[in-house]
Amino acid sequence: MLDVVRLRVLVAVARTGSLTAAAKELHYSQPSISHHLARLEAETGARLLQRAGRGVRLTETGRLLADRAADIIGRLDATEEELAAHVGLRSGRVRLAAFPSALGTFVPRAAMRLARDHPGLRLHLTETEPPEALRLLRAGRVDVAVVFRYDDTAPDDGGNTTVHLLDDPSYLVTAAAEAQPGELAAHAHSPWIAGCDRCRSHLLDLCAKAGFVPRISFTSDDIVAVQALVAAGLGLTLLPGLALRAHRHPDVRASEVPGSTRHVYAALHGDPPHPPAAEALLAALRDAV
């Protein structure tokens, strides 16, 4: 049987990229790290690490085992939290991953309700986009993930339970001094401000349906910076309603884009019943929206 402590060591090496960093993270000596890895290789009969200059890197087998071990350890940690939660909601913690505009709008209200109803329950927040939030959920590193997608199908088929929270329309955002925004096609030759390569896909899809490829002049995922650029007349952008609720520049104009709505869900791992702490957080989220 594989030793969980040695698996934790392998996961730490994979995450940090070196034996020294893994030792520091786990509060072990470096010889102890090397010893655990050597024993793990003996247990598995596989070479898990190889030298790379002055450092080490995982072999293909080592990477495979590290990925599986991360999921296993995450579920063990989550189980420990669940068992503690079943004693009652007087103490313990619950972990939530959510995208930025959710954290800037309804999540604080949910946190306030949770603190009011369960004052001994500690809420840990992680800001991240939906793909990473779902990965953390599968690995047992969070208890609830707030995610979205732009069609009306469930956001994940990896054994999670999803609960619809709200529908969030998109808005075409222009400088207030300009004329009414109008249709997307009217801005085929305008400069655009977009998010990172992964985040701008929805904008590209909408513009393609309108018959043009947007000329992207600036790139930023910061909704404050994006709106400041728009207000200065340097371009226009597409933002979801939650982003505009989290921050609204006084010198921008927003016009809802028909047929462009993202659907926001809370995702929990596995089927009900879920741990009491996770259910309490879900209830607080539903109440907040």
PDB file of C-alpha atoms in Angstrom:
ATOM      1  CA  MET A   1       0.000   0.000   0.000  1.00  0.00           C
ATOM      2  CA  LEU A   2       1.289   3.460  -0.882  1.00  0.00           C
ATOM      3  CA  ASP A   3       2.281   5.649   2.046  1.00  0.00           C
ATOM      4  CA  VAL A   4       0.246   8.877   2.241  1.00  0.00           C
ATOM      5  CA  VAL A   5       3.125  10.872   3.750  1.00  0.00           C
ATOM      6  CA  ARG A   6       5.359   9.940   0.822  1.00  0.00           C
ATOM      7  CA  LEU A   7       2.614  10.850  -1.621  1.00  0.00           C
ATOM      8  CA  ARG A   8       2.345  14.266   0.042  1.00  0.00           C
ATOM      9  CA  VAL A   9       6.094  14.702  -0.471  1.00  0.00           C
ATOM     10  CA  LEU A  10       5.808  13.824  -4.168  1.00  0.00           C
ATOM     11  CA  VAL A  11       2.903  16.242  -4.624  1.00  0.00           C
ATOM     12  CA  ALA A  12       4.873  19.010  -2.895  1.00  0.00           C
ATOM     13  CA  VAL A  13       7.870  18.416  -5.190  1.00  0.00           C
ATOM     14  CA  ALA A  14       5.589  18.501  -8.242  1.00  0.00           C
ATOM     15  CA  ARG A  15       3.923  21.721  -7.046  1.00  0.00           C
ATOM     16  CA  THR A  16       7.056  23.608  -5.969  1.00  0.00           C
ATOM     17  CA  GLY A  17       9.482  22.269  -8.565  1.00  0.00           C
ATOM     18  CA  SER A  18      12.357  21.407  -6.239  1.00  0.00           C
ATOM     19  CA  LEU A  19      13.332  19.286  -3.241  1.00  0.00           C
ATOM     20  CA  THR A  20      14.423  22.375  -1.308  1.00  0.00           C
ATOM     21  CA  ALA A  21      11.131  24.184  -1.801  1.00  0.00           C
ATOM     22  CA  ALA A  22       9.151  21.043  -0.950  1.00  0.00           C
ATOM     23  CA  ALA A  23      11.161  20.613   2.250  1.00  0.00           C
ATOM     24  CA  LYS A  24      10.450  24.217   3.233  1.00  0.00           C
ATOM     25  CA  GLU A  25       6.728  23.867   2.505  1.00  0.00           C
ATOM     26  CA  LEU A  26       6.376  20.629   4.490  1.00  0.00           C
ATOM     27  CA  HIS A  27       8.783  21.695   7.270  1.00  0.00           C
ATOM     28  CA  TYR A  28      11.021  18.690   6.583  1.00  0.00           C
ATOM     29  CA  SER A  29      14.763  18.518   6.116  1.00  0.00           C
ATOM     30  CA  GLN A  30      15.947  17.977   2.554  1.00  0.00           C
ATOM     31  CA  PRO A  31      17.505  14.573   3.425  1.00  0.00           C
ATOM     32  CA  SER A  32      14.099  13.535   4.784  1.00  0.00           C
ATOM     33  CA  ILE A  33      12.464  14.548   1.496  1.00  0.00           C
ATOM     34  CA  SER A  34      15.016  12.530  -0.459  1.00  0.00           C
ATOM     35  CA  HIS A  35      14.485   9.545   1.845  1.00  0.00           C
ATOM     36  CA  HIS A  36      10.703   9.591   1.406  1.00  0.00           C
ATOM     37  CA  LEU A  37      11.036   9.801  -2.376  1.00  0.00           C
ATOM     38  CA  ALA A  38      13.535   6.950  -2.483  1.00  0.00           C
ATOM     39  CA  ARG A  39      11.187   4.788  -0.410  1.00  0.00           C
ATOM     40  CA  LEU A  40       8.268   5.726  -2.684  1.00  0.00           C
ATOM     41  CA  GLU A  41      10.262   4.654  -5.729  1.00  0.00           C
ATOM     42  CA  ALA A  42      11.021   1.372  -3.975  1.00  0.00           C
ATOM     43  CA  GLU A  43       7.332   0.882  -3.151  1.00  0.00           C
ATOM     44  CA  THR A  44       6.189   1.544  -6.700  1.00  0.00           C
ATOM     45  CA  GLY A  45       9.099  -0.049  -8.523  1.00  0.00           C
ATOM     46  CA  ALA A  46       9.181   2.992 -10.807  1.00  0.00           C
ATOM     47  CA  ARG A  47      11.582   5.846 -11.338  1.00  0.00           C
ATOM     48  CA  LEU A  48       9.718   8.989 -10.319  1.00  0.00           C
ATOM     49  CA  LEU A  49      12.419  11.681 -10.528  1.00  0.00           C
ATOM     50  CA  GLN A  50      15.349  12.459 -12.775  1.00  0.00           C
ATOM     51  CA  ARG A  51      18.149  14.982 -12.594  1.00  0.00           C
ATOM     52  CA  ALA A  52      17.737  18.202 -14.565  1.00  0.00           C
ATOM     53  CA  GLY A  53      20.817  20.387 -14.222  1.00  0.00           C
ATOM     54  CA  ARG A  54      21.179  21.218 -10.551  1.00  0.00           C
ATOM     55  CA  GLY A  55      17.600  20.299  -9.818  1.00  0.00           C
ATOM     56  CA  VAL A  56      15.176  17.470 -10.456  1.00  0.00           C
ATOM     57  CA  ARG A  57      12.066  16.944 -12.531  1.00  0.00           C
ATOM     58  CA  LEU A  58       9.369  14.320 -12.478  1.00  0.00           C
ATOM     59  CA  THR A  59       9.395  11.507 -14.981  1.00  0.00           C
ATOM     60  CA  GLU A  60       6.244  10.760 -16.916  1.00  0.00           C
ATOM     61  CA  THR A  61       5.401   8.095 -14.342  1.00  0.00           C
ATOM     62  CA  GLY A  62       6.180  10.501 -11.526  1.00  0.00           C
ATOM     63  CA  ARG A  63       3.902  13.152 -12.996  1.00  0.00           C
ATOM     64  CA  LEU A  64       1.088  10.629 -13.379  1.00  0.00           C
ATOM     65  CA  LEU A  65       1.438   9.483  -9.772  1.00  0.00           C
ATOM     66  CA  ALA A  66       1.691  13.079  -8.512  1.00  0.00           C
ATOM     67  CA  ASP A  67      -1.531  14.043 -10.311  1.00  0.00           C
ATOM     68  CA  ARG A  68      -3.388  11.051  -8.882  1.00  0.00           C
ATOM     69  CA  ALA A  69      -1.891  11.636  -5.446  1.00  0.00           C
ATOM     70  CA  ALA A  70      -3.039  15.278  -5.448  1.00  0.00           C
ATOM     71  CA  ASP A  71      -6.623  14.116  -5.977  1.00  0.00           C
ATOM     72  CA  ILE A  72      -6.317  11.402  -3.309  1.00  0.00           C
ATOM     73  CA  ILE A  73      -4.817  13.732  -0.714  1.00  0.00           C
ATOM     74  CA  GLY A  74      -7.371  16.397  -1.507  1.00  0.00           C
ATOM     75  CA  ARG A  75     -10.205  13.957  -0.915  1.00  0.00           C
ATOM     76  CA  LEU A  76      -8.585  12.734   2.329  1.00  0.00           C
ATOM     77  CA  ASP A  77      -8.294  16.302   3.579  1.00  0.00           C
ATOM     78  CA  ALA A  78     -11.868  17.002   2.520  1.00  0.00           C
ATOM     79  CA  THR A  79     -13.067  13.867   4.326  1.00  0.00           C
ATOM     80  CA  GLU A  80     -11.330  15.005   7.473  1.00  0.00           C
ATOM     81  CA  GLU A  81     -13.127  18.343   7.190  1.00  0.00           C
ATOM     82  CA  GLU A  82     -16.452  16.588   6.549  1.00  0.00           C
ATOM     83  CA  LEU A  83     -16.092  14.369   9.607  1.00  0.00           C
ATOM     84  CA  ALA A  84     -15.346  17.404  11.717  1.00  0.00           C
ATOM     85  CA  ALA A  85     -18.341  19.177  10.230  1.00  0.00           C
ATOM     86  CA  HIS A  86     -20.680  16.306  11.076  1.00  0.00           C
ATOM     87  CA  VAL A  87     -20.003  16.953  14.743  1.00  0.00           C
ATOM     88  CA  GLY A  88     -21.879  20.170  14.165  1.00  0.00           C
ATOM     89  CA  LEU A  89     -21.491  23.592  12.644  1.00  0.00           C
ATOM     90  CA  ARG A  90     -20.234  25.134  15.847  1.00  0.00           C
ATOM     91  CA  SER A  91     -16.649  24.947  14.546  1.00  0.00           C
ATOM     92  CA  GLY A  92     -14.655  23.956  11.489  1.00  0.00           C
ATOM     93  CA  ARG A  93     -14.180  25.552   8.101  1.00  0.00           C
ATOM     94  CA  VAL A  94     -15.745  25.594   4.679  1.00  0.00           C
ATOM     95  CA  ARG A  95     -13.842  26.509   1.513  1.00  0.00           C
ATOM     96  CA  LEU A  96     -15.225  28.412  -1.475  1.00  0.00           C
ATOM     97  CA  ALA A  97     -13.662  29.118  -4.876  1.00  0.00           C
ATOM     98  CA  ALA A  98     -15.307  31.811  -7.006  1.00  0.00           C
ATOM     99  CA  PHE A  99     -14.559  34.091  -9.949  1.00  0.00           C
ATOM    100  CA  PRO A 100     -13.733  37.770  -9.261  1.00  0.00           C
ATOM    101  CA  SER A 101     -17.068  39.442 -10.029  1.00  0.00           C
ATOM    102  CA  ALA A 102     -18.911  36.925  -7.830  1.00  0.00           C
ATOM    103  CA  LEU A 103     -16.500  37.737  -5.002  1.00  0.00           C
ATOM    104  CA  GLY A 104     -17.180  41.412  -5.623  1.00  0.00           C
ATOM    105  CA  THR A 105     -20.973  41.143  -5.473  1.00  0.00           C
ATOM    106  CA  PHE A 106     -23.024  38.381  -3.854  1.00  0.00           C
ATOM    107  CA  VAL A 107     -20.320  36.301  -2.117  1.00  0.00           C
ATOM    108  CA  PRO A 108     -19.766  38.911   0.649  1.00  0.00           C
ATOM    109  CA  ARG A 109     -23.509  38.839   1.407  1.00  0.00           C
ATOM    110  CA  ALA A 110     -23.357  35.045   1.592  1.00  0.00           C
ATOM    111  CA  ALA A 111     -20.350  35.257   3.904  1.00  0.00           C
ATOM    112  CA  MET A 112     -22.232  37.683   6.149  1.00  0.00           C
ATOM    113  CA  ARG A 113     -25.220  35.342   6.395  1.00  0.00           C
ATOM    114  CA  LEU A 114     -22.952  32.356   7.093  1.00  0.00           C
ATOM    115  CA  ALA A 115     -21.171  34.257   9.867  1.00  0.00           C
ATOM    116  CA  ARG A 116     -24.522  35.262  11.359  1.00  0.00           C
ATOM    117  CA  ASP A 117     -26.070  31.787  11.295  1.00  0.00           C
ATOM    118  CA  HIS A 118     -22.923  29.753  12.060  1.00  0.00           C
ATOM    119  CA  PRO A 119     -20.481  32.028  13.904  1.00  0.00           C
ATOM    120  CA  GLY A 120     -18.035  29.202  14.647  1.00  0.00           C
ATOM    121  CA  LEU A 121     -17.667  28.214  10.988  1.00  0.00           C
ATOM    122  CA  ARG A 122     -14.650  29.734   9.236  1.00  0.00           C
ATOM    123  CA  LEU A 123     -15.004  30.592   5.549  1.00  0.00           C
ATOM    124  CA  HIS A 124     -11.906  30.362   3.336  1.00  0.00           C
ATOM    125  CA  LEU A 125     -12.126  32.133  -0.051  1.00  0.00           C
ATOM    126  CA  THR A 126     -10.125  31.456  -3.219  1.00  0.00           C
ATOM    127  CA  GLU A 127     -10.368  33.732  -6.245  1.00  0.00           C
ATOM    128  CA  THR A 128     -10.065  31.770  -9.463  1.00  0.00           C
ATOM    129  CA  GLU A 129     -11.768  31.220 -12.805  1.00  0.00           C
ATOM    130  CA  PRO A 130     -14.206  28.309 -13.368  1.00  0.00           C
ATOM    131  CA  PRO A 131     -11.819  25.696 -14.888  1.00  0.00           C
ATOM    132  CA  GLU A 132      -9.415  25.968 -11.962  1.00  0.00           C
ATOM    133  CA  ALA A 133     -12.282  26.174  -9.439  1.00  0.00           C
ATOM    134  CA  LEU A 134     -13.673  22.859 -10.714  1.00  0.00           C
ATOM    135  CA  ARG A 135     -10.210  21.295 -10.603  1.00  0.00           C
ATOM    136  CA  LEU A 136      -9.854  22.388  -6.962  1.00  0.00           C
ATOM    137  CA  LEU A 137     -13.304  20.948  -6.242  1.00  0.00           C
ATOM    138  CA  ARG A 138     -12.438  17.572  -7.788  1.00  0.00           C
ATOM    139  CA  ALA A 139      -9.175  17.505  -5.846  1.00  0.00           C
ATOM    140  CA  GLY A 140     -10.998  18.169  -2.574  1.00  0.00           C
ATOM    141  CA  ARG A 141      -9.228  21.475  -2.001  1.00  0.00           C
ATOM    142  CA  VAL A 142     -12.500  23.450  -1.887  1.00  0.00           C
ATOM    143  CA  ASP A 143     -16.001  22.441  -0.785  1.00  0.00           C
ATOM    144  CA  VAL A 144     -18.033  24.655  -3.115  1.00  0.00           C
ATOM    145  CA  ALA A 145     -17.123  26.261  -6.444  1.00  0.00           C
ATOM    146  CA  VAL A 146     -19.034  29.182  -7.954  1.00  0.00           C
ATOM    147  CA  VAL A 147     -18.671  28.889 -11.740  1.00  0.00           C
ATOM    148  CA  PHE A 148     -20.357  29.996 -14.954  1.00  0.00           C
ATOM    149  CA  ARG A 149     -20.772  29.142 -18.585  1.00  0.00           C
ATOM    150  CA  TYR A 150     -22.411  30.878 -21.518  1.00  0.00           C
ATOM    151  CA  ASP A 151     -24.791  28.136 -22.645  1.00  0.00           C
ATOM    152  CA  ASP A 152     -27.521  26.567 -20.549  1.00  0.00           C
ATOM    153  CA  THR A 153     -25.915  23.166 -19.975  1.00  0.00           C
ATOM    154  CA  ALA A 154     -24.456  22.085 -16.654  1.00  0.00           C
ATOM    155  CA  PRO A 155     -20.903  23.446 -16.233  1.00  0.00           C
ATOM    156  CA  ASP A 156     -19.249  20.111 -15.439  1.00  0.00           C
ATOM    157  CA  ASP A 157     -19.843  16.399 -15.885  1.00  0.00           C
ATOM    158  CA  GLY A 158     -17.136  15.179 -13.523  1.00  0.00           C
ATOM    159  CA  GLY A 159     -19.345  13.813 -10.760  1.00  0.00           C
ATOM    160  CA  ASN A 160     -20.387  17.154  -9.307  1.00  0.00           C
ATOM    161  CA  THR A 161     -23.792  18.432  -8.214  1.00  0.00           C
ATOM    162  CA  THR A 162     -24.593  21.841  -9.713  1.00  0.00           C
ATOM    163  CA  VAL A 163     -27.174  24.325  -8.442  1.00  0.00           C
ATOM    164  CA  HIS A 164     -28.240  27.252 -10.608  1.00  0.00           C
ATOM    165  CA  LEU A 165     -27.784  30.568  -8.822  1.00  0.00           C
ATOM    166  CA  LEU A 166     -28.532  33.295 -11.367  1.00  0.00           C
ATOM    167  CA  ASP A 167     -28.411  34.420 -15.007  1.00  0.00           C
ATOM    168  CA  ASP A 168     -25.976  37.225 -15.739  1.00  0.00           C
ATOM    169  CA  PRO A 169     -26.498  39.241 -18.971  1.00  0.00           C
ATOM    170  CA  SER A 170     -23.620  40.838 -20.883  1.00  0.00           C
ATOM    171  CA  TYR A 171     -23.327  44.551 -21.675  1.00  0.00           C
ATOM    172  CA  LEU A 172     -21.631  46.513 -24.403  1.00  0.00           C
ATOM    173  CA  VAL A 173     -19.705  49.246 -22.563  1.00  0.00           C
ATOM    174  CA  THR A 174     -18.722  52.505 -24.257  1.00  0.00           C
ATOM    175  CA  ALA A 175     -17.653  55.965 -23.157  1.00  0.00           C
ATOM    176  CA  ALA A 176     -20.593  57.994 -21.840  1.00  0.00           C
ATOM    177  CA  ALA A 177     -19.627  60.897 -24.087  1.00  0.00           C
ATOM    178  CA  GLU A 178     -20.188  58.777 -27.190  1.00  0.00           C
ATOM    179  CA  ALA A 179     -23.474  58.081 -28.921  1.00  0.00           C
ATOM    180  CA  GLN A 180     -25.702  55.184 -27.931  1.00  0.00           C
ATOM    181  CA  PRO A 181     -23.759  51.906 -28.286  1.00  0.00           C
ATOM    182  CA  GLY A 182     -26.101  50.333 -30.862  1.00  0.00           C
ATOM    183  CA  GLU A 183     -25.536  46.851 -32.302  1.00  0.00           C
ATOM    184  CA  LEU A 184     -22.207  45.024 -32.155  1.00  0.00           C
ATOM    185  CA  ALA A 185     -21.924  45.134 -35.936  1.00  0.00           C
ATOM    186  CA  ALA A 186     -21.833  48.953 -35.778  1.00  0.00           C
ATOM    187  CA  HIS A 187     -18.457  48.680 -34.039  1.00  0.00           C
ATOM    188  CA  ALA A 188     -16.718  46.402 -36.519  1.00  0.00           C
ATOM    189  CA  HIS A 189     -13.953  48.994 -37.039  1.00  0.00           C
ATOM    190  CA  SER A 190     -13.722  50.241 -33.457  1.00  0.00           C
ATOM    191  CA  PRO A 191     -10.840  49.418 -31.083  1.00  0.00           C
ATOM    192  CA  TRP A 192     -11.767  46.858 -28.435  1.00  0.00           C
ATOM    193  CA  ILE A 193     -10.514  46.116 -24.924  1.00  0.00           C
ATOM    194  CA  ALA A 194     -10.534  42.430 -24.019  1.00  0.00           C
ATOM    195  CA  GLY A 195      -9.410  40.033 -21.340  1.00  0.00           C
ATOM    196  CA  CYS A 196      -6.761  37.328 -21.538  1.00  0.00           C
ATOM    197  CA  ASP A 197      -6.710  34.844 -24.427  1.00  0.00           C
ATOM    198  CA  ARG A 198      -8.934  32.356 -22.587  1.00  0.00           C
ATOM    199  CA  CYS A 199     -11.320  34.983 -21.217  1.00  0.00           C
ATOM    200  CA  ARG A 200     -11.952  36.804 -24.501  1.00  0.00           C
ATOM    201  CA  SER A 201     -13.444  33.780 -26.286  1.00  0.00           C
ATOM    202  CA  HIS A 202     -17.033  34.899 -25.664  1.00  0.00           C
ATOM    203  CA  LEU A 203     -16.340  38.324 -27.171  1.00  0.00           C
ATOM    204  CA  LEU A 204     -14.780  36.697 -30.237  1.00  0.00           C
ATOM    205  CA  ASP A 205     -17.774  34.376 -30.631  1.00  0.00           C
ATOM    206  CA  LEU A 206     -20.287  37.240 -30.449  1.00  0.00           C
ATOM    207  CA  CYS A 207     -18.344  39.381 -32.910  1.00  0.00           C
ATOM    208  CA  ALA A 208     -18.025  36.425 -35.299  1.00  0.00           C
ATOM    209  CA  LYS A 209     -21.818  36.028 -35.229  1.00  0.00           C
ATOM    210  CA  ALA A 210     -22.090  39.747 -35.994  1.00  0.00           C
ATOM    211  CA  GLY A 211     -19.829  39.270 -39.010  1.00  0.00           C
ATOM    212  CA  PHE A 212     -16.484  40.720 -37.967  1.00  0.00           C
ATOM    213  CA  VAL A 213     -13.261  40.085 -36.070  1.00  0.00           C
ATOM    214  CA  PRO A 214     -12.685  42.697 -33.335  1.00  0.00           C
ATOM    215  CA  ARG A 215      -9.530  44.806 -33.439  1.00  0.00           C
ATOM    216  CA  ILE A 216      -8.225  44.347 -29.893  1.00  0.00           C
ATOM    217  CA  SER A 217      -6.102  47.308 -28.836  1.00  0.00           C
ATOM    218  CA  PHE A 218      -5.722  46.639 -25.108  1.00  0.00           C
ATOM    219  CA  THR A 219      -5.790  43.525 -22.935  1.00  0.00           C
ATOM    220  CA  SER A 220      -6.682  43.471 -19.248  1.00  0.00           C
ATOM    221  CA  ASP A 221      -8.710  41.305 -16.861  1.00  0.00           C
ATOM    222  CA  ASP A 222      -8.975  44.171 -14.357  1.00  0.00           C
ATOM    223  CA  ILE A 223     -12.513  45.553 -14.630  1.00  0.00           C
ATOM    224  CA  VAL A 224     -11.427  48.843 -13.036  1.00  0.00           C
ATOM    225  CA  ALA A 225      -8.661  49.364 -15.598  1.00  0.00           C
ATOM    226  CA  VAL A 226     -10.858  48.218 -18.482  1.00  0.00           C
ATOM    227  CA  GLN A 227     -13.610  50.710 -17.644  1.00  0.00           C
ATOM    228  CA  ALA A 228     -11.080  53.497 -17.158  1.00  0.00           C
ATOM    229  CA  LEU A 229      -9.734  52.832 -20.666  1.00  0.00           C
ATOM    230  CA  VAL A 230     -13.281  52.851 -22.070  1.00  0.00           C
ATOM    231  CA  ALA A 231     -14.129  56.083 -20.233  1.00  0.00           C
ATOM    232  CA  ALA A 232     -11.012  57.673 -21.750  1.00  0.00           C
ATOM    233  CA  GLY A 233     -12.334  56.883 -25.224  1.00  0.00           C
ATOM    234  CA  LEU A 234      -9.626  54.318 -26.018  1.00  0.00           C
ATOM    235  CA  GLY A 235     -12.007  51.544 -26.986  1.00  0.00           C
ATOM    236  CA  LEU A 236     -15.115  49.649 -26.004  1.00  0.00           C
ATOM    237  CA  THR A 237     -15.607  46.350 -24.242  1.00  0.00           C
ATOM    238  CA  LEU A 238     -18.042  43.618 -23.272  1.00  0.00           C
ATOM    239  CA  LEU A 239     -18.660  43.036 -19.564  1.00  0.00           C
ATOM    240  CA  PRO A 240     -21.041  40.808 -17.597  1.00  0.00           C
ATOM    241  CA  GLY A 241     -23.597  42.437 -15.344  1.00  0.00           C
ATOM    242  CA  LEU A 242     -21.909  41.236 -12.162  1.00  0.00           C
ATOM    243  CA  ALA A 243     -18.702  43.008 -13.190  1.00  0.00           C
ATOM    244  CA  LEU A 244     -20.610  46.260 -13.602  1.00  0.00           C
ATOM    245  CA  ARG A 245     -22.267  45.761 -10.218  1.00  0.00           C
ATOM    246  CA  ALA A 246     -18.887  45.160  -8.609  1.00  0.00           C
ATOM    247  CA  HIS A 247     -17.503  48.375 -10.134  1.00  0.00           C
ATOM    248  CA  ARG A 248     -19.148  50.987 -12.370  1.00  0.00           C
ATOM    249  CA  HIS A 249     -17.100  53.879 -13.741  1.00  0.00           C
ATOM    250  CA  PRO A 250     -19.209  57.061 -13.781  1.00  0.00           C
ATOM    251  CA  ASP A 251     -18.156  57.918 -17.337  1.00  0.00           C
ATOM    252  CA  VAL A 252     -19.217  54.743 -19.156  1.00  0.00           C
ATOM    253  CA  ARG A 253     -22.479  53.745 -20.784  1.00  0.00           C
ATOM    254  CA  ALA A 254     -23.720  50.121 -20.779  1.00  0.00           C
ATOM    255  CA  SER A 255     -26.224  48.529 -23.143  1.00  0.00           C
ATOM    256  CA  GLU A 256     -27.419  44.940 -22.705  1.00  0.00           C
ATOM    257  CA  VAL A 257     -26.440  42.579 -25.523  1.00  0.00           C
ATOM    258  CA  PRO A 258     -29.355  40.321 -26.510  1.00  0.00           C
ATOM    259  CA  GLY A 259     -28.654  36.598 -26.420  1.00  0.00           C
ATOM    260  CA  SER A 260     -25.468  36.962 -24.375  1.00  0.00           C
ATOM    261  CA  THR A 261     -26.072  35.586 -20.903  1.00  0.00           C
ATOM    262  CA  ARG A 262     -23.790  33.580 -18.673  1.00  0.00           C
ATOM    263  CA  HIS A 263     -25.359  31.143 -16.239  1.00  0.00           C
ATOM    264  CA  VAL A 264     -23.880  31.073 -12.741  1.00  0.00           C
ATOM    265  CA  TYR A 265     -23.849  27.857 -10.706  1.00  0.00           C
ATOM    266  CA  ALA A 266     -22.661  26.555  -7.362  1.00  0.00           C
ATOM    267  CA  ALA A 267     -20.943  23.191  -7.745  1.00  0.00           C
ATOM    268  CA  LEU A 268     -20.416  20.618  -4.969  1.00  0.00           C
ATOM    269  CA  HIS A 269     -18.523  17.369  -5.333  1.00  0.00           C
ATOM    270  CA  GLY A 270     -20.533  14.158  -5.553  1.00  0.00           C
ATOM    271  CA  ASP A 271     -24.216  13.547  -4.950  1.00  0.00           C
ATOM    272  CA  PRO A 272     -26.316  14.742  -1.989  1.00  0.00           C
ATOM    273  CA  PRO A 273     -26.347  14.606   0.951  1.00  0.00           C
ATOM    274  CA  HIS A 274     -23.353  16.910   1.197  1.00  0.00           C
ATOM    275  CA  PRO A 275     -21.485  17.817   4.400  1.00  0.00           C
ATOM    276  CA  PRO A 276     -23.442  20.205   6.637  1.00  0.00           C
ATOM    277  CA  ALA A 277     -20.871  22.985   6.241  1.00  0.00           C
ATOM    278  CA  ALA A 278     -21.081  22.833   2.435  1.00  0.00           C
ATOM    279  CA  GLU A 279     -24.895  22.784   2.566  1.00  0.00           C
ATOM    280  CA  ALA A 280     -24.849  25.800   4.890  1.00  0.00           C
ATOM    281  CA  LEU A 281     -22.628  27.684   2.456  1.00  0.00           C
ATOM    282  CA  LEU A 282     -24.862  26.716  -0.473  1.00  0.00           C
ATOM    283  CA  ALA A 283     -27.919  27.996   1.396  1.00  0.00           C
ATOM    284  CA  ALA A 284     -26.132  31.270   2.106  1.00  0.00           C
ATOM    285  CA  LEU A 285     -25.187  31.654  -1.578  1.00  0.00           C
ATOM    286  CA  ARG A 286     -28.737  31.001  -2.741  1.00  0.00           C
ATOM    287  CA  ASP A 287     -30.072  33.503  -0.243  1.00  0.00           C
ATOM    288  CA  ALA A 288     -27.503  36.110  -1.295  1.00  0.00           C
ATOM    289  CA  VAL A 289     -28.505  36.058  -4.957  1.00  0.00           C
TER     290      VAL A 289
END
